[in-house]
Amino acid sequence: MYWKLHPVIQNAVREESHMATTKNIQSIERAFAILESFQRCGGGEQSVKEISEMLGLNKSTTFGLINTLTNLGYLQQNENNQKYVLGLKLLSFSNTIKVQNSIIRTVHPYLEQITRKYGETAHCAVERNYSVIYVDKVESSGSVSINTQIGTQN
């Protein structure tokens, strides 16, 4: 079931979607593509070769980007098999996003009210590029649960 957005929430969504349009920097796009590849593969370990093949990048370019991301703490290398996983530094962004994001700050009290009133889990999602990204949810204490993760895109 979808709910009509409260005017305050509509304004917050509008604020988040007003971003400047400029040319992207290729190396940054590639670095983020590497980070996002871990989401697409279910979060498991990946080798340089696997990542370079998945993204269609030269292996030496991929290694340089992975090395930089590892040195910065955004990736970690398993010393036993030389494969990589997402680094713990990424966790620090989660709480910052919750504090800074006007949509989450605005909608969270409404999600809590809906959950209390109906005894069901309430979600907030925003549309981006013809799909939705879950940005917040309040779990119910009931036995039926929907397995959604904040930040995932459907």
mmCIF file of C-alpha atoms in Angstrom:
data_model
loop_
_atom_site.group_PDB
_atom_site.id
_atom_site.type_symbol
_atom_site.label_atom_id
_atom_site.label_comp_id
_atom_site.label_asym_id
_atom_site.label_seq_id
_atom_site.Cartn_x
_atom_site.Cartn_y
_atom_site.Cartn_z
ATOM 1 C CA MET A 1 0.000 0.000 0.000
ATOM 2 C CA TYR A 2 1.319 3.456 -0.905
ATOM 3 C CA TRP A 3 0.543 6.596 1.060
ATOM 4 C CA LYS A 4 0.259 10.106 -0.296
ATOM 5 C CA LEU A 5 3.288 12.091 0.850
ATOM 6 C CA HIS A 6 2.740 14.721 3.507
ATOM 7 C CA PRO A 7 3.575 18.248 2.112
ATOM 8 C CA VAL A 8 6.563 18.565 4.490
ATOM 9 C CA ILE A 9 7.958 15.280 3.167
ATOM 10 C CA GLN A 10 7.329 16.341 -0.452
ATOM 11 C CA ASN A 11 9.426 19.478 0.168
ATOM 12 C CA ALA A 12 12.245 17.385 1.663
ATOM 13 C CA VAL A 13 12.233 15.107 -1.396
ATOM 14 C CA ARG A 14 12.364 18.144 -3.704
ATOM 15 C CA GLU A 15 15.327 19.579 -1.758
ATOM 16 C CA GLU A 16 17.273 16.316 -2.151
ATOM 17 C CA SER A 17 16.681 16.136 -5.926
ATOM 18 C CA HIS A 18 18.019 19.616 -6.842
ATOM 19 C CA MET A 19 21.611 18.865 -7.758
ATOM 20 C CA ALA A 20 23.882 20.564 -10.297
ATOM 21 C CA THR A 21 24.501 18.761 -13.565
ATOM 22 C CA THR A 22 28.169 18.737 -14.560
ATOM 23 C CA LYS A 23 30.581 16.424 -16.325
ATOM 24 C CA ASN A 24 31.593 13.398 -14.241
ATOM 25 C CA ILE A 25 35.189 12.507 -13.431
ATOM 26 C CA GLN A 26 35.943 9.072 -14.873
ATOM 27 C CA SER A 27 38.283 7.840 -12.120
ATOM 28 C CA ILE A 28 35.703 8.657 -9.450
ATOM 29 C CA GLU A 29 32.978 6.909 -11.449
ATOM 30 C CA ARG A 30 35.218 3.857 -11.710
ATOM 31 C CA ALA A 31 36.067 3.863 -7.985
ATOM 32 C CA PHE A 32 32.380 3.976 -7.093
ATOM 33 C CA ALA A 33 31.627 1.277 -9.671
ATOM 34 C CA ILE A 34 34.116 -0.937 -7.811
ATOM 35 C CA LEU A 35 32.405 -0.255 -4.469
ATOM 36 C CA GLU A 36 28.975 -0.873 -6.002
ATOM 37 C CA SER A 37 30.174 -4.150 -7.543
ATOM 38 C CA PHE A 38 30.256 -5.615 -4.038
ATOM 39 C CA GLN A 39 26.541 -4.920 -3.680
ATOM 40 C CA ARG A 40 25.775 -6.548 -7.023
ATOM 41 C CA CYS A 41 27.711 -9.699 -6.118
ATOM 42 C CA GLY A 42 25.996 -10.052 -2.747
ATOM 43 C CA GLY A 43 28.819 -8.622 -0.656
ATOM 44 C CA GLY A 44 31.205 -11.537 -1.084
ATOM 45 C CA GLU A 45 34.926 -11.378 -1.666
ATOM 46 C CA GLN A 46 36.183 -10.439 -5.128
ATOM 47 C CA SER A 47 39.571 -10.581 -6.814
ATOM 48 C CA VAL A 48 41.106 -7.836 -8.956
ATOM 49 C CA LYS A 49 40.496 -10.024 -12.009
ATOM 50 C CA GLU A 50 36.828 -10.584 -11.138
ATOM 51 C CA ILE A 51 36.247 -6.874 -10.606
ATOM 52 C CA SER A 52 38.087 -5.844 -13.781
ATOM 53 C CA GLU A 53 36.099 -8.351 -15.850
ATOM 54 C CA MET A 54 32.780 -7.355 -14.265
ATOM 55 C CA LEU A 55 33.408 -3.665 -14.975
ATOM 56 C CA GLY A 56 35.192 -4.086 -18.292
ATOM 57 C CA LEU A 57 38.288 -2.286 -17.045
ATOM 58 C CA ASN A 58 41.969 -2.956 -17.653
ATOM 59 C CA LYS A 59 43.420 -5.081 -14.836
ATOM 60 C CA SER A 60 46.185 -2.564 -14.010
ATOM 61 C CA THR A 61 43.662 0.307 -13.844
ATOM 62 C CA THR A 62 41.449 -1.786 -11.606
ATOM 63 C CA PHE A 63 44.378 -2.665 -9.357
ATOM 64 C CA GLY A 64 45.363 1.006 -8.990
ATOM 65 C CA LEU A 65 41.822 1.983 -8.006
ATOM 66 C CA ILE A 66 41.486 -0.968 -5.609
ATOM 67 C CA ASN A 67 44.855 -0.176 -4.063
ATOM 68 C CA THR A 68 43.785 3.428 -3.438
ATOM 69 C CA LEU A 69 40.417 2.370 -1.986
ATOM 70 C CA THR A 70 42.218 -0.123 0.267
ATOM 71 C CA ASN A 71 44.762 2.454 1.461
ATOM 72 C CA LEU A 72 41.878 4.813 2.297
ATOM 73 C CA GLY A 73 40.030 2.082 4.235
ATOM 74 C CA TYR A 74 37.077 1.635 1.856
ATOM 75 C CA LEU A 75 38.190 -1.883 0.907
ATOM 76 C CA GLN A 76 40.000 -4.589 2.898
ATOM 77 C CA GLN A 77 42.129 -7.376 1.514
ATOM 78 C CA ASN A 78 41.920 -10.941 2.774
ATOM 79 C CA GLU A 79 45.588 -11.838 3.206
ATOM 80 C CA ASN A 80 44.852 -15.563 2.754
ATOM 81 C CA ASN A 81 43.395 -15.374 -0.759
ATOM 82 C CA GLN A 82 44.235 -11.779 -1.845
ATOM 83 C CA LYS A 83 40.549 -11.015 -2.474
ATOM 84 C CA TYR A 84 38.810 -7.854 -1.363
ATOM 85 C CA VAL A 85 35.709 -6.942 0.655
ATOM 86 C CA LEU A 86 34.148 -3.625 1.601
ATOM 87 C CA GLY A 87 36.061 -1.859 4.371
ATOM 88 C CA LEU A 88 34.698 -0.880 7.741
ATOM 89 C CA LYS A 89 35.242 2.815 6.995
ATOM 90 C CA LEU A 90 32.059 2.724 4.894
ATOM 91 C CA LEU A 91 30.016 2.146 8.064
ATOM 92 C CA SER A 92 30.862 5.641 9.253
ATOM 93 C CA PHE A 93 28.773 7.101 6.431
ATOM 94 C CA SER A 94 25.565 5.381 7.508
ATOM 95 C CA ASN A 95 24.944 7.389 10.664
ATOM 96 C CA THR A 96 26.086 10.626 9.015
ATOM 97 C CA ILE A 97 23.543 10.119 6.241
ATOM 98 C CA LYS A 98 20.774 9.515 8.768
ATOM 99 C CA VAL A 99 21.641 12.723 10.610
ATOM 100 C CA GLN A 100 22.109 14.912 7.540
ATOM 101 C CA ASN A 101 19.393 13.645 5.183
ATOM 102 C CA SER A 102 16.320 15.871 5.363
ATOM 103 C CA ILE A 103 14.035 13.140 3.997
ATOM 104 C CA ILE A 104 14.961 10.724 6.782
ATOM 105 C CA ARG A 105 14.768 13.385 9.493
ATOM 106 C CA THR A 106 11.355 14.477 8.248
ATOM 107 C CA VAL A 107 9.751 11.108 7.568
ATOM 108 C CA HIS A 108 10.988 9.024 10.518
ATOM 109 C CA PRO A 109 8.414 10.310 13.059
ATOM 110 C CA TYR A 110 5.622 9.545 10.564
ATOM 111 C CA LEU A 111 6.934 6.008 10.044
ATOM 112 C CA GLU A 112 6.912 5.515 13.815
ATOM 113 C CA GLN A 113 3.278 6.716 13.981
ATOM 114 C CA ILE A 114 2.221 4.377 11.162
ATOM 115 C CA THR A 115 3.965 1.418 12.815
ATOM 116 C CA ARG A 116 2.335 2.147 16.187
ATOM 117 C CA LYS A 117 -1.107 2.691 14.677
ATOM 118 C CA TYR A 118 -1.208 -0.317 12.338
ATOM 119 C CA GLY A 119 1.280 -2.687 13.964
ATOM 120 C CA GLU A 120 3.115 -3.144 10.658
ATOM 121 C CA THR A 121 6.561 -2.285 9.392
ATOM 122 C CA ALA A 122 6.606 1.103 7.645
ATOM 123 C CA HIS A 123 9.031 2.028 4.872
ATOM 124 C CA CYS A 124 10.091 5.204 3.127
ATOM 125 C CA ALA A 125 11.543 4.929 -0.359
ATOM 126 C CA VAL A 126 12.490 7.513 -2.947
ATOM 127 C CA GLU A 127 12.447 7.123 -6.702
ATOM 128 C CA ARG A 128 15.796 7.370 -8.461
ATOM 129 C CA ASN A 129 16.266 6.484 -12.129
ATOM 130 C CA TYR A 130 13.004 4.522 -12.410
ATOM 131 C CA SER A 131 13.605 2.406 -9.329
ATOM 132 C CA VAL A 132 13.177 2.985 -5.608
ATOM 133 C CA ILE A 133 15.799 3.239 -2.888
ATOM 134 C CA TYR A 134 14.720 2.424 0.658
ATOM 135 C CA VAL A 135 15.907 5.279 2.871
ATOM 136 C CA ASP A 136 14.251 4.470 6.204
ATOM 137 C CA LYS A 137 12.041 1.951 7.920
ATOM 138 C CA VAL A 138 10.525 1.274 11.308
ATOM 139 C CA GLU A 139 10.081 -2.410 12.148
ATOM 140 C CA SER A 140 6.918 -3.665 13.783
ATOM 141 C CA SER A 141 6.968 -6.074 16.672
ATOM 142 C CA GLY A 142 4.595 -8.396 14.789
ATOM 143 C CA SER A 143 5.520 -11.778 13.425
ATOM 144 C CA VAL A 144 5.296 -10.819 9.729
ATOM 145 C CA SER A 145 8.388 -9.077 8.481
ATOM 146 C CA ILE A 146 9.615 -7.833 5.146
ATOM 147 C CA ASN A 147 13.327 -8.225 4.539
ATOM 148 C CA THR A 148 14.377 -4.843 3.166
ATOM 149 C CA GLN A 149 17.652 -3.108 3.769
ATOM 150 C CA ILE A 150 18.112 0.638 3.935
ATOM 151 C CA GLY A 151 20.040 1.842 0.910
ATOM 152 C CA THR A 152 19.016 -1.033 -1.332
ATOM 153 C CA GLN A 153 17.521 -0.301 -4.710
ATOM 154 C CA ASN A 154 14.615 -2.163 -6.321
#
